Amino acid sequence: MARDTRERIVAVARDLVHGASLAEVSTEDVCKAAGVHKGSLYHFFPSKEALGGAVLDHNWDMMHAVLEESFADDVPPLERVDRFVDSFVRMLTLMRERFGATPGCPLGGLAAEVAGHGDEGRARAGRVLAGWMGYFATAISEAKGRGDVPADVDPRLAATRVLALMQGLTLLAKAHDDPGIVLLAKADIRLLLRASG
């Protein structure tokens, strides 16, 4: 029962944060929407920052599942990146249907907020983003080995640029309420990789 309460609090906080930001969501908002008293929330999360970290972890678990499926090695490496972009756009589209507007990235904005909560928050956000970039870096490294990208491309640096591109396009998708904008990443990633060489 306690686990159910904790999971409900995280799920409600996640939904509220997707509609706004961690800074805009109060603990009162979370308690009211989750149907719990503040004591229950603070039993599991000693601070709002701890709750934000739990939401980031939950969102990473969700994204990790999408990444694992997208980057399965049944297709060439750059096609895996395309498959991820398609999956990411589907996820944003489903979130748009659920929340009434295109949200920002479920990791990017929240990671930036959590990183502002001291060393622990920065380390947590860094681990999440490094995990995401690792999928891109592996695919780019494999593409480099196949001759699909220039031989002098640094996969880690290129992965950082790819993630930055994805975050920027997701911001534009949110601003224009159009998840499809992120599909530009497919061609843009190819251009970026050619220019990185």
Short mmCIF file of C-alpha atoms in Angstrom, two decimals:
data_model
loop_
_atom_site.label_atom_id
_atom_site.label_comp_id
_atom_site.label_asym_id
_atom_site.label_seq_id
_atom_site.Cartn_x
_atom_site.Cartn_y
_atom_site.Cartn_z
CA MET A 1 0.00 0.00 0.00
CA ALA A 2 2.84 2.41 0.84
CA ARG A 3 4.46 1.64 -2.51
CA ASP A 4 1.16 2.36 -4.28
CA THR A 5 0.94 5.72 -2.50
CA ARG A 6 4.51 6.61 -3.45
CA GLU A 7 3.92 5.62 -7.08
CA ARG A 8 0.66 7.61 -7.18
CA ILE A 9 2.44 10.70 -5.83
CA VAL A 10 5.20 10.38 -8.45
CA ALA A 11 2.68 9.79 -11.27
CA VAL A 12 0.60 12.80 -10.26
CA ALA A 13 3.67 14.99 -9.86
CA ARG A 14 4.90 13.85 -13.28
CA ASP A 15 1.61 14.79 -14.91
CA LEU A 16 1.55 18.18 -13.20
CA VAL A 17 5.18 18.90 -14.12
CA HIS A 18 4.54 17.94 -17.77
CA GLY A 19 1.81 20.57 -17.86
CA ALA A 20 3.99 23.25 -16.28
CA SER A 21 7.38 22.89 -14.59
CA LEU A 22 8.65 21.65 -11.26
CA ALA A 23 8.98 25.23 -10.03
CA GLU A 24 5.33 25.96 -10.86
CA VAL A 25 3.94 22.87 -9.14
CA SER A 26 3.49 23.14 -5.39
CA THR A 27 3.49 20.29 -2.92
CA GLU A 28 -0.11 21.31 -2.16
CA ASP A 29 -1.00 20.78 -5.84
CA VAL A 30 0.55 17.31 -5.75
CA CYS A 31 -1.16 16.33 -2.49
CA LYS A 32 -4.55 17.52 -3.69
CA ALA A 33 -4.30 15.75 -7.06
CA ALA A 34 -2.94 12.55 -5.47
CA GLY A 35 -5.51 12.59 -2.68
CA VAL A 36 -2.88 12.42 0.07
CA HIS A 37 -1.94 14.52 3.08
CA LYS A 38 1.31 16.45 3.15
CA GLY A 39 2.63 14.06 5.77
CA SER A 40 2.33 11.20 3.28
CA LEU A 41 4.21 13.14 0.63
CA TYR A 42 6.99 14.10 3.05
CA HIS A 43 7.17 10.52 4.33
CA PHE A 44 8.42 9.48 0.89
CA PHE A 45 10.05 12.72 -0.23
CA PRO A 46 11.70 14.93 2.39
CA SER A 47 11.66 17.90 -0.01
CA LYS A 48 10.17 19.09 -3.25
CA GLU A 49 13.62 18.62 -4.77
CA ALA A 50 13.56 14.94 -3.77
CA LEU A 51 10.15 14.59 -5.43
CA GLY A 52 11.52 16.26 -8.57
CA GLY A 53 14.40 13.78 -8.58
CA ALA A 54 11.94 10.89 -8.32
CA VAL A 55 9.93 12.27 -11.25
CA LEU A 56 13.14 12.59 -13.28
CA ASP A 57 14.02 8.98 -12.43
CA HIS A 58 10.53 7.86 -13.47
CA ASN A 59 10.79 9.77 -16.75
CA TRP A 60 14.22 8.24 -17.36
CA ASP A 61 12.75 4.76 -16.86
CA MET A 62 10.11 5.59 -19.48
CA MET A 63 12.68 7.05 -21.89
CA HIS A 64 15.08 4.18 -21.28
CA ALA A 65 12.41 1.73 -22.46
CA VAL A 66 11.90 3.79 -25.64
CA LEU A 67 15.67 3.94 -26.20
CA GLU A 68 16.13 0.20 -25.68
CA GLU A 69 13.44 -0.60 -28.22
CA SER A 70 14.56 2.03 -30.72
CA PHE A 71 18.25 1.17 -30.60
CA ALA A 72 17.86 -2.61 -30.95
CA ASP A 73 20.52 -3.70 -33.42
CA ASP A 74 18.17 -5.26 -35.97
CA VAL A 75 18.72 -2.30 -38.33
CA PRO A 76 21.78 -0.22 -39.28
CA PRO A 77 22.94 2.31 -36.67
CA LEU A 78 21.63 5.52 -38.24
CA GLU A 79 18.26 3.87 -38.85
CA ARG A 80 18.14 3.22 -35.09
CA VAL A 81 18.50 6.95 -34.54
CA ASP A 82 15.65 7.57 -36.99
CA ARG A 83 13.54 4.96 -35.23
CA PHE A 84 14.15 6.74 -31.93
CA VAL A 85 13.12 10.09 -33.43
CA ASP A 86 9.89 8.49 -34.69
CA SER A 87 9.23 6.94 -31.27
CA PHE A 88 9.99 10.22 -29.50
CA VAL A 89 7.53 12.07 -31.76
CA ARG A 90 4.87 9.40 -31.09
CA MET A 91 5.47 9.84 -27.36
CA LEU A 92 5.12 13.63 -27.60
CA THR A 93 1.96 13.20 -29.69
CA LEU A 94 0.41 10.89 -27.09
CA MET A 95 1.35 13.34 -24.36
CA ARG A 96 -0.21 16.17 -26.40
CA GLU A 97 -3.45 14.19 -26.64
CA ARG A 98 -3.38 13.53 -22.91
CA PHE A 99 -2.46 17.01 -21.70
CA GLY A 100 -4.03 19.15 -24.42
CA ALA A 101 -0.76 20.68 -25.62
CA THR A 102 2.66 19.51 -26.73
CA PRO A 103 4.85 19.25 -23.64
CA GLY A 104 8.54 19.84 -23.54
CA CYS A 105 10.94 16.96 -23.32
CA PRO A 106 10.08 14.75 -20.34
CA LEU A 107 13.78 14.73 -19.44
CA GLY A 108 15.39 17.95 -20.69
CA GLY A 109 13.54 20.68 -18.82
CA LEU A 110 13.18 18.65 -15.66
CA ALA A 111 16.86 17.68 -15.75
CA ALA A 112 17.76 21.37 -15.96
CA GLU A 113 15.57 22.12 -12.93
CA VAL A 114 16.86 19.17 -10.90
CA ALA A 115 20.46 20.11 -11.78
CA GLY A 116 19.83 23.45 -10.07
CA HIS A 117 19.29 21.68 -6.74
CA GLY A 118 22.89 21.26 -5.70
CA ASP A 119 25.51 18.61 -6.31
CA GLU A 120 23.16 15.66 -5.90
CA GLY A 121 20.64 17.08 -8.37
CA ARG A 122 23.37 17.96 -10.85
CA ALA A 123 24.82 14.45 -10.60
CA ARG A 124 21.38 12.86 -11.09
CA ALA A 125 20.60 15.03 -14.11
CA GLY A 126 24.06 14.37 -15.53
CA ARG A 127 23.62 10.59 -15.22
CA VAL A 128 20.27 10.71 -17.00
CA LEU A 129 21.53 12.83 -19.88
CA ALA A 130 24.76 10.82 -20.17
CA GLY A 131 22.68 7.65 -20.36
CA TRP A 132 20.63 9.11 -23.19
CA MET A 133 23.72 10.34 -25.06
CA GLY A 134 25.27 6.91 -24.67
CA TYR A 135 22.69 5.43 -27.04
CA PHE A 136 23.50 8.06 -29.66
CA ALA A 137 27.26 7.64 -29.15
CA THR A 138 27.09 3.87 -29.59
CA ALA A 139 25.06 4.16 -32.79
CA ILE A 140 27.37 6.86 -34.16
CA SER A 141 30.44 4.79 -33.30
CA GLU A 142 28.97 1.79 -35.11
CA ALA A 143 28.03 4.00 -38.09
CA LYS A 144 31.60 5.29 -38.13
CA GLY A 145 32.90 1.72 -38.21
CA ARG A 146 30.66 0.99 -41.19
CA GLY A 147 31.82 4.11 -43.03
CA ASP A 148 28.40 5.76 -42.74
CA VAL A 149 29.87 8.86 -41.08
CA PRO A 150 33.29 10.48 -41.50
CA ALA A 151 36.19 8.62 -39.87
CA ASP A 152 37.22 11.63 -37.80
CA VAL A 153 33.84 12.04 -36.07
CA ASP A 154 34.11 11.84 -32.28
CA PRO A 155 31.04 9.76 -31.30
CA ARG A 156 30.73 11.27 -27.78
CA LEU A 157 30.95 14.84 -29.04
CA ALA A 158 28.58 14.09 -31.91
CA ALA A 159 26.13 12.48 -29.44
CA THR A 160 26.21 15.66 -27.34
CA ARG A 161 25.36 17.69 -30.44
CA VAL A 162 22.57 15.28 -31.41
CA LEU A 163 21.00 15.56 -27.97
CA ALA A 164 21.28 19.36 -28.11
CA LEU A 165 19.56 19.30 -31.50
CA MET A 166 16.78 17.07 -30.14
CA GLN A 167 16.27 19.38 -27.16
CA GLY A 168 16.08 22.45 -29.38
CA LEU A 169 13.58 20.87 -31.74
CA THR A 170 11.50 19.70 -28.78
CA LEU A 171 11.43 23.27 -27.47
CA LEU A 172 10.19 24.45 -30.87
CA ALA A 173 7.60 21.65 -30.92
CA LYS A 174 6.31 22.85 -27.54
CA ALA A 175 6.28 26.51 -28.61
CA HIS A 176 4.36 25.71 -31.80
CA ASP A 177 2.28 22.90 -30.26
CA ASP A 178 3.45 20.57 -33.03
CA PRO A 179 5.33 17.36 -32.14
CA GLY A 180 6.03 16.79 -35.84
CA ILE A 181 8.68 19.52 -35.77
CA VAL A 182 10.99 17.02 -34.06
CA LEU A 183 10.95 14.91 -37.24
CA LEU A 184 13.36 17.48 -38.71
CA ALA A 185 15.97 15.80 -36.52
CA LYS A 186 16.29 12.90 -38.95
CA ALA A 187 17.79 14.97 -41.77
CA ASP A 188 19.48 17.43 -39.41
CA ILE A 189 21.35 14.65 -37.59
CA ARG A 190 22.76 13.43 -40.91
CA LEU A 191 23.91 16.98 -41.75
CA LEU A 192 25.40 17.40 -38.29
CA LEU A 193 27.33 14.15 -38.55
CA ARG A 194 28.72 15.04 -41.98
CA ALA A 195 29.76 18.49 -40.71
CA SER A 196 31.34 17.01 -37.57
CA GLY A 197 33.95 15.20 -39.63
#
